[in-house]
mmCIF file of C-alpha atoms and ligand atoms in Angstrom:
data_model
loop_
_atom_site.group_PDB
_atom_site.id
_atom_site.type_symbol
_atom_site.label_atom_id
_atom_site.label_comp_id
_atom_site.label_asym_id
_atom_site.label_seq_id
_atom_site.Cartn_x
_atom_site.Cartn_y
_atom_site.Cartn_z
ATOM 1 C CA MET A 1 0.082 0.004 -0.004
ATOM 2 C CA LYS A 2 1.149 3.468 -0.643
ATOM 3 C CA ASN A 3 0.638 6.603 1.443
ATOM 4 C CA TYR A 4 0.976 10.291 0.509
ATOM 5 C CA ARG A 5 0.629 13.134 3.043
ATOM 6 C CA LYS A 6 0.755 17.066 2.357
ATOM 7 C CA GLU A 7 -0.316 20.313 4.223
ATOM 8 C CA LEU A 8 -2.076 22.854 1.894
ATOM 9 C CA TRP A 9 -1.590 26.286 3.271
ATOM 10 C CA PHE A 10 -3.963 29.518 3.192
ATOM 11 C CA ASN A 11 -3.791 32.956 4.341
ATOM 12 C CA VAL A 12 -7.302 34.237 3.687
ATOM 13 C CA PRO A 13 -7.547 38.109 3.790
ATOM 14 C CA THR A 14 -11.103 38.136 5.481
ATOM 15 C CA ARG A 15 -12.437 36.721 8.551
ATOM 16 C CA ARG A 16 -14.627 34.152 6.775
ATOM 17 C CA ALA A 17 -14.396 32.583 3.208
ATOM 18 C CA PHE A 18 -15.056 29.372 1.362
ATOM 19 C CA VAL A 19 -12.154 28.253 -0.967
ATOM 20 C CA ASN A 20 -12.672 25.634 -3.501
ATOM 21 C CA ILE A 21 -9.632 23.243 -3.084
ATOM 22 C CA THR A 22 -10.497 20.406 -5.487
ATOM 23 C CA PRO A 23 -7.850 21.383 -7.871
ATOM 24 C CA GLN A 24 -5.100 21.241 -5.019
ATOM 25 C CA VAL A 25 -6.634 17.687 -3.918
ATOM 26 C CA GLU A 26 -6.452 16.350 -7.534
ATOM 27 C CA GLU A 27 -2.765 17.773 -7.936
ATOM 28 C CA CYS A 28 -1.898 15.776 -4.553
ATOM 29 C CA LEU A 29 -3.673 12.674 -6.059
ATOM 30 C CA ARG A 30 -1.513 12.824 -9.128
ATOM 31 C CA GLU A 31 1.589 13.286 -7.289
ATOM 32 C CA SER A 32 0.830 10.338 -5.162
ATOM 33 C CA GLY A 33 0.517 7.774 -8.046
ATOM 34 C CA ILE A 34 -2.252 6.194 -6.227
ATOM 35 C CA ARG A 35 -5.030 4.682 -8.549
ATOM 36 C CA GLU A 36 -7.379 2.952 -5.808
ATOM 37 C CA GLY A 37 -7.906 4.160 -2.307
ATOM 38 C CA LEU A 38 -8.849 6.977 -0.228
ATOM 39 C CA VAL A 39 -8.383 10.574 0.138
ATOM 40 C CA LEU A 40 -8.753 12.423 3.347
ATOM 41 C CA VAL A 41 -8.838 16.100 3.865
ATOM 42 C CA ASN A 42 -9.138 17.768 7.193
ATOM 43 C CA ALA A 43 -8.922 21.409 8.514
ATOM 44 C CA MET A 44 -5.799 21.309 11.123
ATOM 45 C CA HIS A 45 -7.372 24.320 13.007
ATOM 46 C CA ILE A 46 -10.454 24.093 15.393
ATOM 47 C CA THR A 47 -11.906 27.207 13.607
ATOM 48 C CA ALA A 48 -11.861 26.186 10.056
ATOM 49 C CA SER A 49 -13.617 23.442 8.126
ATOM 50 C CA VAL A 50 -13.208 21.203 5.134
ATOM 51 C CA PHE A 51 -16.633 19.999 3.679
ATOM 52 C CA ILE A 52 -18.150 18.750 0.179
ATOM 53 C CA ASN A 53 -20.856 20.778 -1.377
ATOM 54 C CA ASP A 54 -21.562 22.801 -4.624
ATOM 55 C CA ASP A 55 -19.317 25.480 -6.087
ATOM 56 C CA GLU A 56 -22.325 27.861 -6.376
ATOM 57 C CA SER A 57 -21.639 31.491 -5.249
ATOM 58 C CA GLY A 58 -25.391 31.726 -3.920
ATOM 59 C CA LEU A 59 -25.375 28.798 -2.101
ATOM 60 C CA HIS A 60 -22.132 30.259 -0.253
ATOM 61 C CA HIS A 61 -23.915 33.423 0.435
ATOM 62 C CA ASP A 62 -26.867 31.542 2.279
ATOM 63 C CA TYR A 63 -24.316 29.146 4.322
ATOM 64 C CA ASP A 64 -22.746 32.616 5.460
ATOM 65 C CA VAL A 65 -26.082 34.050 6.341
ATOM 66 C CA TRP A 66 -27.197 30.794 8.071
ATOM 67 C CA LEU A 67 -23.971 30.594 10.044
ATOM 68 C CA GLU A 68 -24.181 33.921 11.262
ATOM 69 C CA LYS A 69 -27.998 33.391 12.286
ATOM 70 C CA LEU A 70 -26.669 30.380 14.406
ATOM 71 C CA ALA A 71 -23.482 31.551 15.877
ATOM 72 C CA PRO A 72 -23.355 35.549 15.154
ATOM 73 C CA HIS A 73 -19.941 36.985 15.533
ATOM 74 C CA GLU A 74 -21.103 40.172 16.956
ATOM 75 C CA PRO A 75 -21.656 41.160 19.970
ATOM 76 C CA VAL A 76 -18.339 39.063 20.791
ATOM 77 C CA SER A 77 -18.968 39.740 24.532
ATOM 78 C CA GLN A 78 -21.914 37.184 24.326
ATOM 79 C CA TYR A 79 -19.741 34.154 24.263
ATOM 80 C CA ARG A 80 -17.363 32.917 27.483
ATOM 81 C CA HIS A 81 -14.804 31.759 25.302
ATOM 82 C CA ASN A 82 -14.004 35.155 24.228
ATOM 83 C CA VAL A 83 -11.770 36.114 27.040
ATOM 84 C CA GLY A 84 -8.747 37.259 25.212
ATOM 85 C CA GLU A 85 -9.912 36.433 21.984
ATOM 86 C CA ASP A 86 -13.152 36.954 19.636
ATOM 87 C CA ASN A 87 -13.413 33.750 17.776
ATOM 88 C CA ALA A 88 -16.234 31.631 19.634
ATOM 89 C CA ASP A 89 -18.328 32.006 16.626
ATOM 90 C CA ALA A 90 -15.550 30.438 14.320
ATOM 91 C CA HIS A 91 -15.407 27.334 16.745
ATOM 92 C CA MET A 92 -19.278 26.661 16.447
ATOM 93 C CA LYS A 93 -19.014 27.390 12.678
ATOM 94 C CA ARG A 94 -16.562 24.914 12.335
ATOM 95 C CA GLN A 95 -18.253 22.323 14.365
ATOM 96 C CA ILE A 96 -21.476 22.302 12.372
ATOM 97 C CA MET A 97 -19.651 22.480 8.717
ATOM 98 C CA GLY A 98 -17.232 19.900 9.756
ATOM 99 C CA ARG A 99 -13.694 18.732 10.151
ATOM 100 C CA GLU A 100 -12.990 16.623 7.305
ATOM 101 C CA VAL A 101 -13.916 14.789 4.197
ATOM 102 C CA VAL A 102 -13.279 11.347 2.926
ATOM 103 C CA VAL A 103 -13.400 10.690 -0.883
ATOM 104 C CA ALA A 104 -12.951 7.494 -2.762
ATOM 105 C CA VAL A 105 -10.404 7.229 -5.313
ATOM 106 C CA THR A 106 -11.247 5.205 -8.276
ATOM 107 C CA ASP A 107 -9.130 4.957 -11.342
ATOM 108 C CA GLY A 108 -6.678 7.697 -10.341
ATOM 109 C CA GLU A 109 -9.715 10.217 -10.106
ATOM 110 C CA LEU A 110 -11.525 11.660 -7.138
ATOM 111 C CA ASP A 111 -14.934 9.357 -7.183
ATOM 112 C CA PHE A 112 -17.583 12.353 -6.606
ATOM 113 C CA GLY A 113 -21.139 12.369 -6.834
ATOM 114 C CA THR A 114 -22.839 14.980 -8.999
ATOM 115 C CA TRP A 115 -21.538 18.755 -8.615
ATOM 116 C CA GLU A 116 -19.383 17.759 -5.648
ATOM 117 C CA GLN A 117 -16.342 19.935 -4.747
ATOM 118 C CA ILE A 118 -14.187 20.024 -1.923
ATOM 119 C CA PHE A 119 -13.982 23.383 0.072
ATOM 120 C CA TYR A 120 -11.896 24.905 2.976
ATOM 121 C CA GLY A 121 -14.240 26.719 5.150
ATOM 122 C CA GLU A 122 -12.549 29.628 6.935
ATOM 123 C CA PHE A 123 -14.236 31.365 10.168
ATOM 124 C CA ASP A 124 -11.504 32.998 11.663
ATOM 125 C CA GLY A 125 -9.076 34.017 8.947
ATOM 126 C CA ARG A 126 -6.310 36.712 8.270
ATOM 127 C CA ARG A 127 -3.539 34.414 9.384
ATOM 128 C CA LYS A 128 -1.594 31.361 8.119
ATOM 129 C CA LYS A 129 -3.738 27.976 8.696
ATOM 130 C CA ARG A 130 -3.495 24.601 7.107
ATOM 131 C CA ALA A 131 -5.338 21.618 5.796
ATOM 132 C CA LEU A 132 -4.117 18.050 5.808
ATOM 133 C CA VAL A 133 -4.355 15.756 2.849
ATOM 134 C CA LYS A 134 -3.655 12.035 3.538
ATOM 135 C CA ILE A 135 -4.063 9.365 0.692
ATOM 136 C CA ILE A 136 -3.649 5.717 1.016
ATOM 137 C CA GLY A 137 -4.113 3.102 -1.531
ATOM 138 C CA GLU A 138 -2.308 1.396 -4.354
HETATM 139 ZN ZN1 ZN B 1 -10.563 30.189 20.378
#
């Protein structure tokens, strides 16, 4: 069995953003040479997510509005976590959007369902953060 590991780095200039990382994950898969197996992609921070959904800007706007209703950033004083920091909402947004995804690799390709793409979800950006790509198979 082969294995492959790479960290993808981000420095999102805004507090929140969704970044389509499918091309980077496909590049990792090519580098790995693995034709059959599994890809795991996970955020390496507890204020960011990796998730799969549609690359559609209206939907991404809707996610942002929905997440702000569930866990508004302001007022930051509403959260007990925000003693010396202001990112309690980002922890909650990450929790509901998820830590990681697993995608099957079939015949050297990501074996996606219709319209599926992989996203890095940033909820406390404006600093360097990373996601892990781990691929196992043969
Ligand atoms: Zn925190």
